[in-house]
Amino acid sequence: MFEKITEQSSLYDHLEEKSVREILEDINREDRKVAEAVGRTIPVIERFVEQIVPRMEQGGRLFYMGAGTSGRLGVLDASEIPPTFGMPPTLVIGLIAGGDRALRNPVEKAEDNTERGWQELQEHQVGVLDTVVGIAASGTTPYVIGALHEARKRGILTGCICSNLGAPIAAEVDYPIEVVVGPEYVTGSSRMKSGTAQKMILNMISTSIMIRLGRVQGNRMVNMQLSNNKLIDRGTRMLMTEFALSYDEARSLLLRHGSVRQAAEALRRQ
């Protein structure tokens, strides 16, 4: 039986007797441990991303799967890919036990269904060019483990993010990312340090993939969707900086071409 570090007793006690300042400082002290724990997982994240990119270059997709906080974080990261990098919403897909309702409300026993996760992947016609990432702080979520087991059995690339060493989920994947952040401030509340670590790793995976796929130039989001005034202003200023244009000139070009990349390419052809 593996040790559930995520369920270990907090290093702090009598929390209700602490001042607000003490609580905040304690949480911050624990949060500082997260980046170091994530840093120790970089070698396996690197190997995983290097396997994902060529698959996506051939049309593969990236699936995130989780329940509760883990599922919500996967859906969040997936939903940010289209506006940030101008990619279709079908490229990175977040699946959560219990469906969209579970994004806001708990769905009783949804995560305990071993078969449902694979059924949902099949509904998306998952194939050998795709990648499935299971997210589960405990590493024991049946919804996720069942899906990973079936995916890997069929030659689909798999990885996981969990906060316990040697958890059942790790045995079901090609690339287990085991980020050990230690006991939570509130015992067992894995939405805290474990959730923060998951968010950081998801950022690293998706951003590095998008950069390798050519969706960033220099350090800029040249393919971002112009879906609001803030992003139009950001794109305008990118063009102003690179081509020494006035604000009005840059904005007009941006709106005419629809993206920073296309506007920049048109300017270079002149």
mmCIF file of C-alpha atoms in Angstrom:
data_model
loop_
_atom_site.group_PDB
_atom_site.id
_atom_site.type_symbol
_atom_site.label_atom_id
_atom_site.label_comp_id
_atom_site.label_asym_id
_atom_site.label_seq_id
_atom_site.Cartn_x
_atom_site.Cartn_y
_atom_site.Cartn_z
ATOM 1 C CA MET A 1 0.000 0.000 0.000
ATOM 2 C CA PHE A 2 1.501 3.307 -1.066
ATOM 3 C CA GLU A 3 1.673 6.239 1.327
ATOM 4 C CA LYS A 4 -0.887 8.978 0.705
ATOM 5 C CA ILE A 5 1.156 12.075 1.376
ATOM 6 C CA THR A 6 -1.857 14.145 0.327
ATOM 7 C CA GLU A 7 -3.744 12.792 3.360
ATOM 8 C CA GLN A 8 -1.009 13.336 5.932
ATOM 9 C CA SER A 9 -1.803 15.626 8.848
ATOM 10 C CA SER A 10 -1.001 19.305 8.360
ATOM 11 C CA LEU A 11 2.247 20.647 9.791
ATOM 12 C CA TYR A 12 0.075 23.236 11.545
ATOM 13 C CA ASP A 13 -2.665 22.860 14.140
ATOM 14 C CA HIS A 14 -5.263 24.868 16.037
ATOM 15 C CA LEU A 15 -5.853 26.893 12.880
ATOM 16 C CA GLU A 16 -9.036 28.405 14.303
ATOM 17 C CA GLU A 17 -6.976 30.068 17.039
ATOM 18 C CA LYS A 18 -4.640 31.845 14.619
ATOM 19 C CA SER A 19 -4.935 35.446 13.472
ATOM 20 C CA VAL A 20 -5.652 36.188 9.819
ATOM 21 C CA ARG A 21 -2.046 37.336 9.404
ATOM 22 C CA GLU A 22 -0.732 34.074 10.837
ATOM 23 C CA ILE A 23 -2.958 32.013 8.555
ATOM 24 C CA LEU A 24 -1.873 33.930 5.466
ATOM 25 C CA GLU A 25 1.814 33.710 6.343
ATOM 26 C CA ASP A 26 1.517 29.991 7.035
ATOM 27 C CA ILE A 27 -0.168 29.351 3.684
ATOM 28 C CA ASN A 28 2.416 31.442 1.892
ATOM 29 C CA ARG A 29 5.219 29.524 3.617
ATOM 30 C CA GLU A 30 3.738 26.268 2.348
ATOM 31 C CA ASP A 31 3.126 27.645 -1.148
ATOM 32 C CA ARG A 32 6.839 28.431 -1.509
ATOM 33 C CA LYS A 33 7.482 24.701 -1.447
ATOM 34 C CA VAL A 34 5.392 24.139 -4.565
ATOM 35 C CA ALA A 35 7.722 25.669 -7.167
ATOM 36 C CA GLU A 36 10.641 23.632 -5.847
ATOM 37 C CA ALA A 37 8.595 20.433 -6.026
ATOM 38 C CA VAL A 38 7.518 21.247 -9.590
ATOM 39 C CA GLY A 39 11.126 21.974 -10.523
ATOM 40 C CA ARG A 40 12.123 18.451 -9.555
ATOM 41 C CA THR A 41 9.674 17.048 -12.127
ATOM 42 C CA ILE A 42 11.042 18.995 -15.120
ATOM 43 C CA PRO A 43 13.043 16.070 -16.584
ATOM 44 C CA VAL A 44 9.946 13.885 -16.957
ATOM 45 C CA ILE A 45 7.844 16.828 -18.206
ATOM 46 C CA GLU A 46 10.538 17.483 -20.821
ATOM 47 C CA ARG A 47 10.508 13.891 -22.075
ATOM 48 C CA PHE A 48 6.712 13.906 -22.151
ATOM 49 C CA VAL A 49 6.419 17.154 -24.131
ATOM 50 C CA GLU A 50 9.016 15.946 -26.611
ATOM 51 C CA GLN A 51 6.733 12.992 -27.334
ATOM 52 C CA ILE A 52 3.563 15.095 -27.541
ATOM 53 C CA VAL A 53 4.777 17.722 -30.022
ATOM 54 C CA PRO A 54 5.452 15.456 -33.036
ATOM 55 C CA ARG A 55 2.084 13.803 -32.527
ATOM 56 C CA MET A 56 0.321 17.152 -32.536
ATOM 57 C CA GLU A 57 2.276 18.212 -35.626
ATOM 58 C CA GLN A 58 0.600 15.269 -37.343
ATOM 59 C CA GLY A 59 -2.879 16.278 -36.183
ATOM 60 C CA GLY A 60 -2.957 14.741 -32.724
ATOM 61 C CA ARG A 61 -4.850 16.274 -29.824
ATOM 62 C CA LEU A 62 -4.201 16.680 -26.104
ATOM 63 C CA PHE A 63 -6.789 15.471 -23.581
ATOM 64 C CA TYR A 64 -6.812 16.408 -19.900
ATOM 65 C CA MET A 65 -8.897 14.236 -17.570
ATOM 66 C CA GLY A 66 -9.701 14.755 -13.902
ATOM 67 C CA ALA A 67 -12.339 15.030 -11.218
ATOM 68 C CA GLY A 68 -13.115 17.915 -8.863
ATOM 69 C CA THR A 69 -10.358 20.516 -8.627
ATOM 70 C CA SER A 70 -8.080 18.474 -10.886
ATOM 71 C CA GLY A 71 -10.714 18.277 -13.598
ATOM 72 C CA ARG A 72 -11.532 21.971 -13.331
ATOM 73 C CA LEU A 73 -7.871 22.919 -13.723
ATOM 74 C CA GLY A 74 -7.607 20.754 -16.832
ATOM 75 C CA VAL A 75 -10.684 22.362 -18.366
ATOM 76 C CA LEU A 76 -9.299 25.804 -17.470
ATOM 77 C CA ASP A 77 -5.971 25.198 -19.204
ATOM 78 C CA ALA A 78 -7.666 23.727 -22.268
ATOM 79 C CA SER A 79 -10.097 26.650 -22.521
ATOM 80 C CA GLU A 80 -7.260 29.174 -22.564
ATOM 81 C CA ILE A 81 -5.504 27.704 -25.611
ATOM 82 C CA PRO A 82 -7.810 29.174 -28.311
ATOM 83 C CA PRO A 83 -7.748 32.810 -27.111
ATOM 84 C CA THR A 84 -4.054 32.774 -26.186
ATOM 85 C CA PHE A 85 -2.624 30.922 -29.171
ATOM 86 C CA GLY A 86 -5.355 31.123 -31.803
ATOM 87 C CA MET A 87 -5.806 27.360 -31.967
ATOM 88 C CA PRO A 88 -9.154 25.575 -32.450
ATOM 89 C CA PRO A 89 -10.963 24.448 -29.278
ATOM 90 C CA THR A 90 -10.763 20.863 -30.532
ATOM 91 C CA LEU A 91 -6.966 20.722 -30.143
ATOM 92 C CA VAL A 92 -6.702 20.656 -26.330
ATOM 93 C CA ILE A 93 -9.750 19.171 -24.627
ATOM 94 C CA GLY A 94 -10.530 19.097 -20.919
ATOM 95 C CA LEU A 95 -12.802 16.341 -19.609
ATOM 96 C CA ILE A 96 -14.146 16.359 -16.054
ATOM 97 C CA ALA A 97 -15.963 13.589 -14.224
ATOM 98 C CA GLY A 98 -19.649 14.534 -14.145
ATOM 99 C CA GLY A 99 -19.457 16.757 -17.233
ATOM 100 C CA ASP A 100 -19.883 20.523 -17.415
ATOM 101 C CA ARG A 101 -22.216 20.553 -14.413
ATOM 102 C CA ALA A 102 -19.237 19.455 -12.296
ATOM 103 C CA LEU A 103 -17.380 22.663 -13.147
ATOM 104 C CA ARG A 104 -19.538 24.480 -10.595
ATOM 105 C CA ASN A 105 -21.187 21.759 -8.523
ATOM 106 C CA PRO A 106 -20.081 18.406 -7.113
ATOM 107 C CA VAL A 107 -21.575 15.445 -8.959
ATOM 108 C CA GLU A 108 -22.085 12.528 -6.597
ATOM 109 C CA LYS A 109 -19.944 9.449 -7.332
ATOM 110 C CA ALA A 110 -18.998 10.697 -10.828
ATOM 111 C CA GLU A 111 -15.313 10.134 -10.189
ATOM 112 C CA ASP A 112 -15.924 6.560 -8.962
ATOM 113 C CA ASN A 113 -17.016 5.296 -12.402
ATOM 114 C CA THR A 114 -14.068 3.350 -13.847
ATOM 115 C CA GLU A 115 -15.581 3.037 -17.323
ATOM 116 C CA ARG A 116 -16.987 6.498 -17.954
ATOM 117 C CA GLY A 117 -13.673 8.224 -18.681
ATOM 118 C CA TRP A 118 -12.792 5.865 -21.514
ATOM 119 C CA GLN A 119 -16.332 6.145 -22.880
ATOM 120 C CA GLU A 120 -15.916 9.927 -23.076
ATOM 121 C CA LEU A 121 -12.590 9.578 -24.877
ATOM 122 C CA GLN A 122 -14.259 7.256 -27.377
ATOM 123 C CA GLU A 123 -16.947 9.881 -27.954
ATOM 124 C CA HIS A 124 -14.103 12.104 -29.164
ATOM 125 C CA GLN A 125 -12.747 9.323 -31.404
ATOM 126 C CA VAL A 126 -9.451 9.243 -29.502
ATOM 127 C CA GLY A 127 -6.606 7.709 -31.526
ATOM 128 C CA VAL A 128 -2.911 6.888 -31.568
ATOM 129 C CA LEU A 129 -1.833 10.433 -32.481
ATOM 130 C CA ASP A 130 -3.560 11.804 -29.383
ATOM 131 C CA THR A 131 -2.206 12.204 -25.851
ATOM 132 C CA VAL A 132 -4.141 11.693 -22.612
ATOM 133 C CA VAL A 133 -3.045 13.360 -19.374
ATOM 134 C CA GLY A 134 -4.704 12.210 -16.162
ATOM 135 C CA ILE A 135 -4.786 14.718 -13.297
ATOM 136 C CA ALA A 136 -5.417 13.390 -9.797
ATOM 137 C CA ALA A 137 -3.768 14.670 -6.629
ATOM 138 C CA SER A 138 -4.305 11.379 -4.796
ATOM 139 C CA GLY A 139 -3.501 9.289 -7.848
ATOM 140 C CA THR A 140 -6.441 6.994 -7.133
ATOM 141 C CA THR A 141 -9.387 8.478 -9.078
ATOM 142 C CA PRO A 142 -11.189 5.583 -10.871
ATOM 143 C CA TYR A 143 -12.617 7.824 -13.630
ATOM 144 C CA VAL A 144 -9.083 8.844 -14.610
ATOM 145 C CA ILE A 145 -7.313 5.546 -14.021
ATOM 146 C CA GLY A 146 -9.828 3.586 -16.091
ATOM 147 C CA ALA A 147 -9.436 5.943 -19.044
ATOM 148 C CA LEU A 148 -5.637 5.872 -18.888
ATOM 149 C CA HIS A 149 -5.549 2.099 -18.676
ATOM 150 C CA GLU A 150 -7.635 1.685 -21.815
ATOM 151 C CA ALA A 151 -5.801 4.436 -23.703
ATOM 152 C CA ARG A 152 -2.349 3.061 -23.002
ATOM 153 C CA LYS A 153 -3.474 -0.465 -23.868
ATOM 154 C CA ARG A 154 -4.323 0.850 -27.338
ATOM 155 C CA GLY A 155 -0.977 2.561 -27.917
ATOM 156 C CA ILE A 156 -2.092 6.093 -27.028
ATOM 157 C CA LEU A 157 0.543 8.256 -25.308
ATOM 158 C CA THR A 158 -0.326 8.792 -21.638
ATOM 159 C CA GLY A 159 0.914 10.853 -18.713
ATOM 160 C CA CYS A 160 -0.351 11.892 -15.305
ATOM 161 C CA ILE A 161 0.062 14.588 -12.671
ATOM 162 C CA CYS A 162 -0.273 13.374 -9.091
ATOM 163 C CA SER A 163 1.004 14.330 -5.645
ATOM 164 C CA ASN A 164 1.763 10.893 -4.206
ATOM 165 C CA LEU A 165 4.690 8.640 -5.033
ATOM 166 C CA GLY A 166 3.854 5.193 -6.390
ATOM 167 C CA ALA A 167 0.128 5.892 -6.727
ATOM 168 C CA PRO A 168 -2.020 3.536 -8.861
ATOM 169 C CA ILE A 169 -2.321 6.171 -11.585
ATOM 170 C CA ALA A 170 1.458 6.177 -12.150
ATOM 171 C CA ALA A 171 1.401 2.501 -13.083
ATOM 172 C CA GLU A 172 -1.066 3.220 -15.895
ATOM 173 C CA VAL A 173 0.928 5.828 -17.845
ATOM 174 C CA ASP A 174 4.069 6.267 -19.915
ATOM 175 C CA TYR A 175 5.108 9.476 -18.156
ATOM 176 C CA PRO A 176 4.130 9.847 -14.479
ATOM 177 C CA ILE A 177 4.707 13.379 -13.188
ATOM 178 C CA GLU A 178 4.805 12.865 -9.420
ATOM 179 C CA VAL A 179 4.966 16.290 -7.791
ATOM 180 C CA VAL A 180 5.285 15.796 -4.030
ATOM 181 C CA VAL A 181 4.301 19.029 -2.290
ATOM 182 C CA GLY A 182 3.814 17.519 1.159
ATOM 183 C CA PRO A 183 0.837 17.715 3.546
ATOM 184 C CA GLU A 184 -1.721 20.429 2.883
ATOM 185 C CA TYR A 185 -2.220 23.378 5.255
ATOM 186 C CA VAL A 186 -5.774 22.170 5.866
ATOM 187 C CA THR A 187 -5.309 18.417 6.134
ATOM 188 C CA GLY A 188 -6.350 16.659 2.931
ATOM 189 C CA SER A 189 -7.393 19.852 1.093
ATOM 190 C CA SER A 190 -5.607 19.080 -2.162
ATOM 191 C CA ARG A 191 -7.142 22.102 -3.880
ATOM 192 C CA MET A 192 -4.332 24.027 -2.166
ATOM 193 C CA LYS A 193 -0.687 23.068 -2.796
ATOM 194 C CA SER A 194 -1.513 20.092 -5.002
ATOM 195 C CA GLY A 195 -3.861 22.225 -7.096
ATOM 196 C CA THR A 196 -1.264 24.979 -7.405
ATOM 197 C CA ALA A 197 1.316 22.440 -8.564
ATOM 198 C CA GLN A 198 -1.128 21.022 -11.122
ATOM 199 C CA LYS A 199 -1.820 24.473 -12.533
ATOM 200 C CA MET A 200 1.897 25.222 -12.813
ATOM 201 C CA ILE A 201 2.610 21.952 -14.616
ATOM 202 C CA LEU A 202 -0.341 22.374 -16.979
ATOM 203 C CA ASN A 203 0.969 25.850 -17.832
ATOM 204 C CA MET A 204 4.380 24.343 -18.556
ATOM 205 C CA ILE A 205 3.027 21.537 -20.726
ATOM 206 C CA SER A 206 0.632 23.570 -22.860
ATOM 207 C CA THR A 207 2.848 26.648 -23.217
ATOM 208 C CA SER A 208 5.937 24.680 -24.206
ATOM 209 C CA ILE A 209 3.884 22.716 -26.741
ATOM 210 C CA MET A 210 2.427 25.878 -28.269
ATOM 211 C CA ILE A 211 5.869 27.474 -28.510
ATOM 212 C CA ARG A 212 7.292 24.390 -30.217
ATOM 213 C CA LEU A 213 4.327 24.409 -32.615
ATOM 214 C CA GLY A 214 5.247 27.950 -33.673
ATOM 215 C CA ARG A 215 2.388 29.781 -32.005
ATOM 216 C CA VAL A 216 4.711 32.302 -30.319
ATOM 217 C CA GLN A 217 7.201 34.647 -32.020
ATOM 218 C CA GLY A 218 9.967 36.121 -29.900
ATOM 219 C CA ASN A 219 8.059 36.248 -26.646
ATOM 220 C CA ARG A 220 4.717 37.413 -28.035
ATOM 221 C CA MET A 221 1.289 35.827 -28.481
ATOM 222 C CA VAL A 222 1.123 36.723 -32.155
ATOM 223 C CA ASN A 223 -1.773 34.324 -32.819
ATOM 224 C CA MET A 224 -4.060 35.391 -29.964
ATOM 225 C CA GLN A 225 -7.721 35.923 -30.753
ATOM 226 C CA LEU A 226 -8.787 39.577 -30.926
ATOM 227 C CA SER A 227 -11.833 38.898 -28.791
ATOM 228 C CA ASN A 228 -11.897 42.059 -26.676
ATOM 229 C CA ASN A 229 -10.508 45.599 -26.532
ATOM 230 C CA LYS A 230 -7.670 44.612 -24.199
ATOM 231 C CA LEU A 231 -6.334 42.058 -26.673
ATOM 232 C CA ILE A 232 -6.780 44.406 -29.624
ATOM 233 C CA ASP A 233 -4.790 47.021 -27.713
ATOM 234 C CA ARG A 234 -2.087 44.457 -26.857
ATOM 235 C CA GLY A 235 -1.791 43.390 -30.496
ATOM 236 C CA THR A 236 -1.696 46.990 -31.641
ATOM 237 C CA ARG A 237 1.210 47.755 -29.329
ATOM 238 C CA MET A 238 3.085 44.683 -30.538
ATOM 239 C CA LEU A 239 2.955 46.019 -34.088
ATOM 240 C CA MET A 240 3.859 49.541 -32.963
ATOM 241 C CA THR A 241 6.970 48.235 -31.210
ATOM 242 C CA GLU A 242 8.159 46.030 -34.058
ATOM 243 C CA PHE A 243 7.415 48.310 -37.006
ATOM 244 C CA ALA A 244 7.578 51.843 -35.548
ATOM 245 C CA LEU A 245 3.953 52.564 -36.445
ATOM 246 C CA SER A 246 1.555 55.015 -34.881
ATOM 247 C CA TYR A 247 -1.185 53.557 -32.693
ATOM 248 C CA ASP A 248 -3.895 54.218 -35.277
ATOM 249 C CA GLU A 249 -1.844 52.735 -38.128
ATOM 250 C CA ALA A 250 -1.061 49.603 -36.147
ATOM 251 C CA ARG A 251 -4.637 49.138 -34.959
ATOM 252 C CA SER A 252 -6.031 49.533 -38.458
ATOM 253 C CA LEU A 253 -3.612 46.948 -39.850
ATOM 254 C CA LEU A 254 -4.336 44.543 -37.032
ATOM 255 C CA LEU A 255 -8.093 44.682 -37.503
ATOM 256 C CA ARG A 256 -7.737 44.379 -41.273
ATOM 257 C CA HIS A 257 -5.629 41.205 -41.089
ATOM 258 C CA GLY A 258 -7.136 39.605 -37.996
ATOM 259 C CA SER A 259 -3.976 38.689 -36.080
ATOM 260 C CA VAL A 260 -0.573 40.088 -35.182
ATOM 261 C CA ARG A 261 1.135 37.377 -37.209
ATOM 262 C CA GLN A 262 -0.823 38.047 -40.384
ATOM 263 C CA ALA A 263 -0.443 41.817 -40.049
ATOM 264 C CA ALA A 264 3.301 41.470 -39.486
ATOM 265 C CA GLU A 265 3.677 39.176 -42.484
ATOM 266 C CA ALA A 266 1.782 41.643 -44.680
ATOM 267 C CA LEU A 267 4.075 44.474 -43.552
ATOM 268 C CA ARG A 268 7.184 42.435 -44.277
ATOM 269 C CA ARG A 269 5.962 41.735 -47.813
ATOM 270 C CA GLN A 270 5.647 45.450 -48.587
#
